[in-house]
């Protein structure tokens, strides 16, 4: 059974704060690590697909790093805004197929 | 921007009834998926579909479940005889050939009474 864990479970920050979350996953049979941003009643939005050890990707104020040897990825948000409030999901992919998700980190950014 | 759509957004049904959840994947995508999330739990894989057949399925996807691509645009998930424990948010996703990203729809919330 594949185990994908995310921490923290939830996070409440003030506008302007920078924050980061962790996703841990199996270090064997790795193909890709996906990050999604999910707002209630909307489609989960793909943020990053990371495939190479040491990968760093950036999209605006959001960035992510990947360590496949130790099995973790960090997602960073610089200068959080209220519109960043959402659940952030990571998903592990083994061999170009299905996704195994973590439980998500729920972020709330207060003005 | 192309997107995956799902209907209905919310379905309420009685235990034992059949339900069909509908999805329109992104045009020209070739790989299709169903996932579900029971409230408070992780998103779980149900089934993947490629070239008009199931390519992979999880233990959850038993004989009560079936998928179909009845025409060139729709992708459906049928639950033959719903149980209380089938209550969940059901997500459809699609992926392009050669692409790494699975694009998700907004989900259908199924409530079985």
Coordinates of C-alpha atoms in Angstrom, one line a residue:
Chain A
X1 CA 0.0 0.0 0.0
X2 CA 1.4 3.3 -1.1
X3 CA 1.5 5.9 1.7
X4 CA 1.5 9.6 0.8
X5 CA 1.5 12.0 3.8
X6 CA 1.1 15.7 4.0
X7 CA 1.8 18.1 6.8
X8 CA 0.5 20.1 8.4
X9 CA -3.1 19.1 8.1
X10 CA -4.2 22.8 8.2
X11 CA -2.5 26.1 8.5
X12 CA -3.8 29.6 9.3
X13 CA -1.6 32.5 8.3
X14 CA -1.8 36.3 8.0
X15 CA -1.7 38.1 4.6
X16 CA 1.9 38.6 3.7
X17 CA 3.3 35.6 5.6
X18 CA 5.3 33.1 3.7
X19 CA 4.5 29.5 4.3
X20 CA 5.4 26.0 3.3
X21 CA 4.0 22.5 3.4
X22 CA 5.5 19.0 3.1
X23 CA 4.6 16.0 1.1
X24 CA 6.3 12.6 1.8
X25 CA 6.0 9.7 -0.5
X26 CA 7.7 6.3 -1.2
X27 CA 11.2 6.7 -2.5
X28 CA 11.0 3.6 -4.7
X29 CA 9.2 3.2 -8.1
X30 CA 9.0 7.0 -8.4
X31 CA 7.7 8.5 -11.7
X32 CA 6.3 11.9 -10.8
X33 CA 5.0 14.0 -7.9
X34 CA 2.0 16.2 -8.6
X35 CA 0.8 19.3 -6.7
X36 CA -2.8 20.5 -7.0
X37 CA -4.6 23.5 -5.5
X38 CA -8.3 22.8 -4.7
X39 CA -10.8 25.4 -3.8
X40 CA -14.2 24.2 -2.6
X41 CA -16.8 23.7 -5.5
X42 CA -14.0 24.1 -8.1
X43 CA -11.9 21.7 -10.0
X44 CA -8.5 20.8 -8.4
X45 CA -6.1 23.0 -10.3
X46 CA -2.8 21.4 -11.4
X47 CA 0.2 23.4 -10.1
X48 CA 3.3 21.3 -10.8
X49 CA 4.3 18.0 -12.1
X50 CA 7.8 17.2 -10.9
X51 CA 9.8 14.3 -12.2
X52 CA 13.5 14.8 -11.5
X53 CA 15.4 14.6 -8.2
X54 CA 16.4 18.2 -7.2
X55 CA 13.7 19.7 -9.4
X56 CA 12.5 23.1 -8.5
X57 CA 9.5 24.7 -10.1
X58 CA 7.9 28.1 -9.8
X59 CA 4.6 29.6 -10.7
X60 CA 4.2 33.2 -9.5
X61 CA 4.6 33.3 -5.7
X62 CA 4.3 29.5 -5.4
X63 CA 7.3 27.2 -5.8
X64 CA 8.1 23.5 -5.1
X65 CA 11.1 21.4 -4.6
X66 CA 11.6 17.6 -5.0
X67 CA 13.8 15.1 -3.3
X68 CA 13.1 11.6 -4.7
X69 CA 16.0 9.9 -2.8
X70 CA 14.5 10.7 0.6
X71 CA 10.9 10.9 -0.6
X72 CA 9.7 14.4 0.1
X73 CA 8.6 17.6 -1.7
X74 CA 8.0 21.0 -0.3
X75 CA 5.5 23.6 -1.5
X76 CA 6.3 27.2 -0.7
X77 CA 4.0 30.2 -0.9
X78 CA 5.7 33.6 -0.7
X79 CA 3.7 36.6 0.6
X80 CA 0.4 34.7 1.1
X81 CA -2.8 36.4 -0.1
X82 CA -6.4 35.6 0.9
X83 CA -6.9 34.2 -2.6
X84 CA -4.3 31.5 -1.8
X85 CA -6.8 30.0 0.7
X86 CA -7.4 26.5 -0.6
X87 CA -6.5 22.9 0.1
X88 CA -3.2 21.9 -1.4
X89 CA -3.0 18.2 -2.5
X90 CA 0.1 16.3 -3.5
X91 CA -0.1 13.0 -5.4
X92 CA 2.5 10.4 -6.1
X93 CA 2.6 8.7 -9.5
X94 CA 4.4 5.4 -10.1
X95 CA 5.1 4.3 -13.6
X96 CA 3.1 6.8 -15.6
X97 CA -0.3 5.7 -14.3
X98 CA -2.7 6.5 -11.5
X99 CA -2.3 9.1 -8.7
X100 CA -2.1 8.3 -5.0
X101 CA -3.0 11.3 -3.1
X102 CA -2.2 12.7 0.3
X103 CA -4.9 14.0 2.6
X104 CA -4.0 17.6 1.7
X105 CA -3.1 20.8 3.6
X106 CA -5.9 23.3 4.2
X107 CA -4.5 26.8 4.0
X108 CA -6.5 29.8 5.3
X109 CA -5.0 33.3 4.7
X110 CA -6.6 36.1 6.8
X111 CA -6.5 39.7 5.5
Chain B
X1 CA -9.1 27.3 -21.6
X2 CA -10.3 23.8 -22.1
X3 CA -11.7 22.1 -19.0
X4 CA -13.2 18.9 -17.8
X5 CA -16.9 19.2 -17.0
X6 CA -19.0 16.9 -14.8
X7 CA -22.8 16.6 -14.4
X8 CA -24.7 16.7 -12.1
X9 CA -22.9 18.7 -9.5
X10 CA -24.9 17.0 -6.8
X11 CA -26.9 13.7 -6.9
X12 CA -29.1 12.3 -4.2
X13 CA -30.3 8.8 -4.5
X14 CA -31.8 6.0 -2.5
X15 CA -29.8 3.0 -1.5
X16 CA -30.1 0.3 -4.1
X17 CA -30.7 2.6 -7.0
X18 CA -28.6 2.9 -10.0
X19 CA -26.7 6.2 -10.7
X20 CA -24.8 7.4 -13.7
X21 CA -22.3 10.2 -13.3
X22 CA -21.3 12.0 -16.4
X23 CA -18.0 13.6 -17.5
X24 CA -16.9 15.5 -20.6
X25 CA -13.1 15.2 -20.7
X26 CA -10.9 17.7 -22.5
X27 CA -11.2 17.3 -26.3
X28 CA -8.4 15.2 -27.8
X29 CA -7.4 13.7 -24.5
X30 CA -7.0 10.0 -24.6
X31 CA -6.7 8.8 -21.0
X32 CA -9.6 9.1 -18.6
X33 CA -9.9 8.5 -14.9
X34 CA -12.4 8.3 -12.1
X35 CA -11.4 9.1 -8.5
X36 CA -13.5 9.6 -5.4
X37 CA -13.1 11.3 -2.0
X38 CA -15.2 10.2 0.9
X39 CA -15.7 13.1 3.3
X40 CA -12.6 13.5 5.5
X41 CA -10.5 10.9 3.6
X42 CA -8.0 11.0 0.8
X43 CA -8.8 11.2 -2.8
X44 CA -8.8 7.5 -4.1
X45 CA -8.3 6.1 -7.5
X46 CA -11.1 4.1 -9.0
X47 CA -10.4 3.3 -12.6
X48 CA -8.5 4.4 -15.7
X49 CA -9.6 4.0 -19.3
X50 CA -7.8 4.1 -22.5
X51 CA -8.5 3.1 -26.1
X52 CA -12.1 2.1 -25.1
X53 CA -11.1 -0.3 -22.3
X54 CA -10.2 -0.3 -18.7
X55 CA -6.5 -0.1 -18.3
X56 CA -6.3 -0.2 -14.5
X57 CA -8.8 -0.5 -11.6
X58 CA -8.6 -0.4 -7.8
X59 CA -10.1 -2.8 -5.3
X60 CA -12.9 -0.3 -4.8
X61 CA -14.0 -0.7 -8.4
X62 CA -16.0 -4.0 -8.0
X63 CA -18.8 -5.5 -10.1
X64 CA -21.2 -2.7 -9.0
X65 CA -19.2 -0.2 -11.0
X66 CA -18.8 0.2 -14.7
X67 CA -17.4 2.9 -17.1
X68 CA -18.3 3.7 -20.6
X69 CA -17.4 6.1 -23.3
X70 CA -20.7 6.0 -25.3
X71 CA -19.7 8.6 -27.9
X72 CA -16.7 10.7 -28.7
X73 CA -17.1 13.2 -25.9
X74 CA -18.7 11.7 -22.8
X75 CA -17.2 9.4 -20.2
X76 CA -19.6 7.9 -17.6
X77 CA -19.4 6.1 -14.3
X78 CA -22.3 3.8 -13.4
X79 CA -23.0 2.4 -10.0
X80 CA -25.6 -0.3 -10.4
X81 CA -26.9 -0.6 -6.8
X82 CA -25.7 2.2 -4.6
X83 CA -24.8 1.6 -1.0
X84 CA -24.6 4.1 1.8
X85 CA -20.8 3.9 1.7
X86 CA -20.8 5.1 -1.9
X87 CA -21.5 8.6 -0.7
X88 CA -18.6 10.6 -1.8
X89 CA -17.3 13.3 -4.2
X90 CA -16.6 11.7 -7.6
X91 CA -13.9 13.3 -9.8
X92 CA -13.3 12.7 -13.4
X93 CA -9.9 13.5 -14.9
X94 CA -8.3 13.3 -18.3
X95 CA -4.8 13.4 -19.7
X96 CA -3.3 14.0 -23.1
X97 CA -1.1 11.4 -24.8
X98 CA 2.5 12.3 -23.9
X99 CA 1.3 14.7 -21.2
X100 CA 2.1 14.4 -17.5
X101 CA -0.8 16.4 -16.1
X102 CA -4.2 14.9 -15.2
X103 CA -6.8 17.6 -15.5
X104 CA -9.7 17.2 -13.0
X105 CA -13.4 18.2 -13.2
X106 CA -15.2 19.9 -10.4
X107 CA -16.7 16.7 -9.1
X108 CA -20.1 15.2 -8.5
X109 CA -21.2 14.9 -4.9
X110 CA -23.2 11.7 -4.5
X111 CA -25.3 11.3 -1.5
X112 CA -26.9 7.9 -0.9
X113 CA -29.8 7.8 1.6

